[in-house]
mmCIF file of C-alpha atoms in Angstrom:
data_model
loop_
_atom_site.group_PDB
_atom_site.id
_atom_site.type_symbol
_atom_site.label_atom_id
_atom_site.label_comp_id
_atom_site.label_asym_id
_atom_site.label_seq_id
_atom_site.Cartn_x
_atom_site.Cartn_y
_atom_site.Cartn_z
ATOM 1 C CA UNK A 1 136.370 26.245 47.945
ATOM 2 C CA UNK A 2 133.371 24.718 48.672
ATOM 3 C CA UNK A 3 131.249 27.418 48.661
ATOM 4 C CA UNK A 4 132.455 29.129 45.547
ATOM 5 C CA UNK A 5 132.274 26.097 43.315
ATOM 6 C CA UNK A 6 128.974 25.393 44.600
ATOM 7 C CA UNK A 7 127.414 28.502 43.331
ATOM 8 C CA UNK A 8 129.842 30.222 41.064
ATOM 9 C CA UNK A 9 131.740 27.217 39.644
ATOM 10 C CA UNK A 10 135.294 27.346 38.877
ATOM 11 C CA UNK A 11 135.833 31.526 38.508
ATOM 12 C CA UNK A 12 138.181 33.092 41.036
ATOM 13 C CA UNK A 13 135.803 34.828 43.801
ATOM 14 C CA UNK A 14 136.894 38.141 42.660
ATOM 15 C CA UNK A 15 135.410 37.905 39.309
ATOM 16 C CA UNK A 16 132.201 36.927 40.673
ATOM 17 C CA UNK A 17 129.548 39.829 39.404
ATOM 18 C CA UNK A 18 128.086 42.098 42.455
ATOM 19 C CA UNK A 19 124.793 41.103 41.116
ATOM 20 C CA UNK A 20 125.438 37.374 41.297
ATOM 21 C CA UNK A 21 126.856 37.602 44.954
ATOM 22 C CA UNK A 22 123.786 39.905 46.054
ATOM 23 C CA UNK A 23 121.323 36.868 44.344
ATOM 24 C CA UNK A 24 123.285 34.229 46.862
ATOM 25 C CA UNK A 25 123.441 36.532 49.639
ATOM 26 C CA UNK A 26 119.400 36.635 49.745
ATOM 27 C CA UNK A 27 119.169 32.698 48.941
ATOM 28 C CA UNK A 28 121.446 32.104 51.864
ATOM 29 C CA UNK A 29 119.192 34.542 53.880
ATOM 30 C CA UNK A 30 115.791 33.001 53.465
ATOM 31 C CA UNK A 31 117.946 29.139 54.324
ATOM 32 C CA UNK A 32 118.474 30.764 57.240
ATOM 33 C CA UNK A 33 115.217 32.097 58.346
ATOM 34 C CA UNK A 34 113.346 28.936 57.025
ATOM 35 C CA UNK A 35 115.518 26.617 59.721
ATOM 36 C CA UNK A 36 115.402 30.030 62.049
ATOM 37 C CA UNK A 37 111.265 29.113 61.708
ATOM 38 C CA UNK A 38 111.637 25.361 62.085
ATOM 39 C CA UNK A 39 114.025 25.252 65.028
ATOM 40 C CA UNK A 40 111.454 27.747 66.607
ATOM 41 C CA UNK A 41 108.701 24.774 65.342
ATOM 42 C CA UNK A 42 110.948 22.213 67.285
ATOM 43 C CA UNK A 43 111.048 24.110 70.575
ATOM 44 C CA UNK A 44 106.780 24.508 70.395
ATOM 45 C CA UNK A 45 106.228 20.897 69.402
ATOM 46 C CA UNK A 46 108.665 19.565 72.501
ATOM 47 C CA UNK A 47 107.089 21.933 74.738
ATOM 48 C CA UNK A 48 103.208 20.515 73.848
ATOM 49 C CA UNK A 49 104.986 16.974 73.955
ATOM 50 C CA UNK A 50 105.622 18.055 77.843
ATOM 51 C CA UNK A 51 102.772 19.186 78.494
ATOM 52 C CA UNK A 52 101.293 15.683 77.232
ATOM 53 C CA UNK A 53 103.863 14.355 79.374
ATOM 54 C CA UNK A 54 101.850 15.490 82.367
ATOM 55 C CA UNK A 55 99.235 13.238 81.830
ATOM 56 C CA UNK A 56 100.840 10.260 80.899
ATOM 57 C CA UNK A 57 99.311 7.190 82.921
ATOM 58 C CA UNK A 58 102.426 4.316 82.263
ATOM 59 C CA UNK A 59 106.086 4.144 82.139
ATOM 60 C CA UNK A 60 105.521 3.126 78.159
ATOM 61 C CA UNK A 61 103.218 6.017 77.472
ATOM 62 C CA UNK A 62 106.172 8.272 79.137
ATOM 63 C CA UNK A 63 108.754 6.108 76.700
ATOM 64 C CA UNK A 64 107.216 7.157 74.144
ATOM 65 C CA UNK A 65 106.578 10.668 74.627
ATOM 66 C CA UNK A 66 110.847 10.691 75.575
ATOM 67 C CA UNK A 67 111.489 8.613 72.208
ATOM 68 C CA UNK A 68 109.520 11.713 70.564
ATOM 69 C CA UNK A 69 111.336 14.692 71.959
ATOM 70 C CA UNK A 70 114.462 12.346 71.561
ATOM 71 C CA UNK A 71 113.852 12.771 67.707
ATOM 72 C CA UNK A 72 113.205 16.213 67.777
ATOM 73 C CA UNK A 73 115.965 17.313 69.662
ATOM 74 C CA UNK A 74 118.373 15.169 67.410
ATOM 75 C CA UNK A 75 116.590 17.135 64.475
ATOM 76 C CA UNK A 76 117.161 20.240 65.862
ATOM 77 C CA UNK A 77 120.763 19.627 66.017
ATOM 78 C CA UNK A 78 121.156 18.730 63.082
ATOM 79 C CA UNK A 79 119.057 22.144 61.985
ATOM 80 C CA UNK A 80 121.703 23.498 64.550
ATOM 81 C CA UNK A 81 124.273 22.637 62.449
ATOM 82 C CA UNK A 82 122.947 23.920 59.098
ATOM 83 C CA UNK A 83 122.271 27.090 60.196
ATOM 84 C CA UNK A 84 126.288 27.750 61.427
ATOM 85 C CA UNK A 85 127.163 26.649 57.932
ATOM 86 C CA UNK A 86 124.975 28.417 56.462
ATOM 87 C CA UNK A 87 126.038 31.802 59.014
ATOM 88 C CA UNK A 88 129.484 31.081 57.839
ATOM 89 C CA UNK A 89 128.742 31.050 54.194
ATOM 90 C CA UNK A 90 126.671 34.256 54.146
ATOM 91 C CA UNK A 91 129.602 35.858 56.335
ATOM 92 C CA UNK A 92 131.948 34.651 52.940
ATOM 93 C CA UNK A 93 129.712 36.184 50.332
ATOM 94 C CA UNK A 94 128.965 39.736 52.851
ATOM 95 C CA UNK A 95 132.679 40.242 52.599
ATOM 96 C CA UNK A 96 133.052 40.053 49.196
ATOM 97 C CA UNK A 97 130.519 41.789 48.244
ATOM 98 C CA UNK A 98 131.970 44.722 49.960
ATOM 99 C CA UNK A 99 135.233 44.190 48.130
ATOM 100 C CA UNK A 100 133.527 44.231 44.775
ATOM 101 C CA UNK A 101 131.585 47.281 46.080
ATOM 102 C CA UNK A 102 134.911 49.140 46.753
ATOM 103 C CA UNK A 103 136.853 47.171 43.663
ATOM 104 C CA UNK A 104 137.294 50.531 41.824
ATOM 105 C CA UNK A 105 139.501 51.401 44.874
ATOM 106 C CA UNK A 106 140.963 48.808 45.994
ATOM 107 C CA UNK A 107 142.580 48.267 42.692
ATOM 108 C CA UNK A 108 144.557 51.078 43.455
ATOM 109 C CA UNK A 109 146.075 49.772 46.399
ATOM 110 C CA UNK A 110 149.064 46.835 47.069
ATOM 111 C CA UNK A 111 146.309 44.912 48.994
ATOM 112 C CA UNK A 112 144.546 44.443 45.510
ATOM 113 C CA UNK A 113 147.263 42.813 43.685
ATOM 114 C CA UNK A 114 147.435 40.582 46.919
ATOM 115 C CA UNK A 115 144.251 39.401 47.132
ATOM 116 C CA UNK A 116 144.243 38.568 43.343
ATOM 117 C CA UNK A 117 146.946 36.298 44.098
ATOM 118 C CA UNK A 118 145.813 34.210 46.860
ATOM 119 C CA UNK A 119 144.312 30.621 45.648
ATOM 120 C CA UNK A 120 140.658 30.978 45.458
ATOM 121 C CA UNK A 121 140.905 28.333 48.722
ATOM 122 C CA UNK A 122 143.042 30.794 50.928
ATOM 123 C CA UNK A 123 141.049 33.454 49.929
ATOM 124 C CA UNK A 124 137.493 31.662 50.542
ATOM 125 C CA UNK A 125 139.229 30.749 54.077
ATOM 126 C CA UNK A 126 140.366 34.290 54.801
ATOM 127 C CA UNK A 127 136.856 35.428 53.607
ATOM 128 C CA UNK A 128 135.092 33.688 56.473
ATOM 129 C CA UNK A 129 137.225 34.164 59.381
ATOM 130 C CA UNK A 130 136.514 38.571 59.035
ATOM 131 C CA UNK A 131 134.153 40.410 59.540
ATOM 132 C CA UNK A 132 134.995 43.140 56.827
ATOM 133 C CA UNK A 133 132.977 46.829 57.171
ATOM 134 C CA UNK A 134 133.060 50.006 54.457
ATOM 135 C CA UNK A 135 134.462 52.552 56.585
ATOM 136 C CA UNK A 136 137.616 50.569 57.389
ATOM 137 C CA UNK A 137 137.943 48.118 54.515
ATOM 138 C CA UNK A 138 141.538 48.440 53.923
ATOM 139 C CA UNK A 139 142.490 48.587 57.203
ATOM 140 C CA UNK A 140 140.589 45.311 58.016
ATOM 141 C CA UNK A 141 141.516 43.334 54.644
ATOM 142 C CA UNK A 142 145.298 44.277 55.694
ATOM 143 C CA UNK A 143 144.935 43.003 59.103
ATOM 144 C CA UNK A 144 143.298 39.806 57.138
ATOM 145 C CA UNK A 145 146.048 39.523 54.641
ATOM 146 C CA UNK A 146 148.338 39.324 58.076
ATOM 147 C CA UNK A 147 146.793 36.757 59.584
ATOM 148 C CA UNK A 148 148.482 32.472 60.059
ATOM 149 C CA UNK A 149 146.428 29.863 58.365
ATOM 150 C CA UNK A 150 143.855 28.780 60.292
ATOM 151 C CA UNK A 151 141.536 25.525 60.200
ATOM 152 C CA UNK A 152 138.272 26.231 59.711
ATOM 153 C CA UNK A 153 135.865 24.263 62.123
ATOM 154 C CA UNK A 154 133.508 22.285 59.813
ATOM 155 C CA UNK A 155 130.822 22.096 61.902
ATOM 156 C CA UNK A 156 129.747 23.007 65.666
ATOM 157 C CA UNK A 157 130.265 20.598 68.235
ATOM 158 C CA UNK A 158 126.620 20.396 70.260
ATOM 159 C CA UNK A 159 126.073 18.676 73.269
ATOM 160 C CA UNK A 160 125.189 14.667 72.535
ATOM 161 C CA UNK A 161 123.280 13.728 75.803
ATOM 162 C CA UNK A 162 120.098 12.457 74.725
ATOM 163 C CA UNK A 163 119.759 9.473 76.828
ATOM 164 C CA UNK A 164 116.140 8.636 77.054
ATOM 165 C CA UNK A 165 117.071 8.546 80.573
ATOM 166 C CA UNK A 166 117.679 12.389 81.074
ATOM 167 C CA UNK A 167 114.536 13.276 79.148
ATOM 168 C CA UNK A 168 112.480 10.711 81.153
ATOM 169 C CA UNK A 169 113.921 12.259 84.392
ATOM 170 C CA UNK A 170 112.670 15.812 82.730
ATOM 171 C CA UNK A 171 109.157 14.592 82.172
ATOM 172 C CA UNK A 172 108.806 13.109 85.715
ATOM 173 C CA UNK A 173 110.076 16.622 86.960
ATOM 174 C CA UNK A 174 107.071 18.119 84.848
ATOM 175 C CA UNK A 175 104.500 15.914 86.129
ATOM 176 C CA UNK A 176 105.320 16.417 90.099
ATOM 177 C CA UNK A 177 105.072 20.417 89.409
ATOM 178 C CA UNK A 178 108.461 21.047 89.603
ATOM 179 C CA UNK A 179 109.051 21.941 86.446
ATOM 180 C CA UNK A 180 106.682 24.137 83.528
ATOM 181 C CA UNK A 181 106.891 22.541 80.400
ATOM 182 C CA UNK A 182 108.527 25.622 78.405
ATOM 183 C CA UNK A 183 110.957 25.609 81.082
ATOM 184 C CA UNK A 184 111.520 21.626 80.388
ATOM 185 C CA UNK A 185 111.689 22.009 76.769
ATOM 186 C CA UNK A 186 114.382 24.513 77.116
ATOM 187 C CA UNK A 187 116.760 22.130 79.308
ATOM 188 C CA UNK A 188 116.499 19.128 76.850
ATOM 189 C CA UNK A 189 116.883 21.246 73.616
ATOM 190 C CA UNK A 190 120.081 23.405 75.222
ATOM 191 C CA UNK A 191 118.082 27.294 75.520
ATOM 192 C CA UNK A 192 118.244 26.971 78.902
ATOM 193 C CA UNK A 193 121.722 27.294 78.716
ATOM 194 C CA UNK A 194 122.522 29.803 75.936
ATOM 195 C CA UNK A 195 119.603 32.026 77.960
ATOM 196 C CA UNK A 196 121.878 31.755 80.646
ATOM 197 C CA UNK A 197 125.189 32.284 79.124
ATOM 198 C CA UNK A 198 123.537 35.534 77.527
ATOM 199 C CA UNK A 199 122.446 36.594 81.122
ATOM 200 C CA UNK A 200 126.133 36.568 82.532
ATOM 201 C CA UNK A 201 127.417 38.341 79.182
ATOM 202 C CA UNK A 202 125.138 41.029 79.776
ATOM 203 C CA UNK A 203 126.325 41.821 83.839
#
């Protein structure tokens, strides 16, 4: 119930005011598009750091340049991180607020009486795994209400290779041409990859 007692304290979730879940909901939204804007930030500053990288006259100057995008990268997955948390949390308070929009008739139903007696933990849990929408609310909470506990992941695992070695390799790539350094940027931070994954989704 971490979310829940963070903001709301110690009420069950479905005695949280609309009003007070609508004030988190935009909170959570400008988290996200603050570390949205810095992550972006990241990707610009490792790309110039590349670009530097072309010009770099010893194997220290290119040390240090990797020991820079090194931190970055390591800052971006931790940003990374925040912003699935944060995704998951906003997902939480979205489908309860469209519970509390449709209270009046869901309180007419068996799936109210339910809900109200679920521990505010299952119900936080059951919460974030759906994806609730208006025009089928009862059908989805039902299917909800149906599902096996599940653990919740408490964090994304992200890809941990940043050996100084790959991203010196990268930078020696950039300076003989064969690489641009957007395109260099995007292999050490991961893009490269979801760009890629999106690509085949889309065939």
């Amino acid at each position: 119930m971490a979310l829940f007692s963070r903001f709301f304290g110690k009420k069950n979730p479905l005695d949280i005011p609309l009003s007070q879940l609508r004030e988190t909901h935009v909170k959570l939204d400008m988290q996200i598009r603050k570390i949205e804007a810095e992550m972006l930030e990241i990707d610009r500053q490792i790309a110039l750091l590349f670009e530097q990288a072309k010009k770099a006259k010893s194997k220290a100057e290119e040390l240090t340049i990797a020991t820079k995008i090194k931190t970055l990268n390591q800052r971006k997955k931790n940003l990374q991180n925040t912003h699935f948390q944060l995704n998951k949390q906003m997902m939480l308070v979205s489908n309860l607020m469209i519970i509390k929009e449709n209270e009046a008739i869901l309180k007419n139903t068996p799936t109210w009486k339910i809900l109200h007696e679920m521990s505010p933990e299952e119900l936080e849990q059951r919460l974030t795994e759906m994806q609730l929408d208006t025009q089928n609310l009862n059908e989805n909470l039902n299917q909800m209400l149906g599902y096996t506990d599940q653990a919740l992941s408490t964090g994304v695992e992200f890809e941990t290779d940043e050996e100084l070695a790959e991203i010196l390799d990268t930078i020696r790539a950039v300076k003989e041409g064969e690489l641009e350094p957007d395109v260099a940027a995007e292999k050490v931070t991961g893009e490269e990859r979801k760009k890629k994954h999106l690509e085949l989704e889309e065939l």
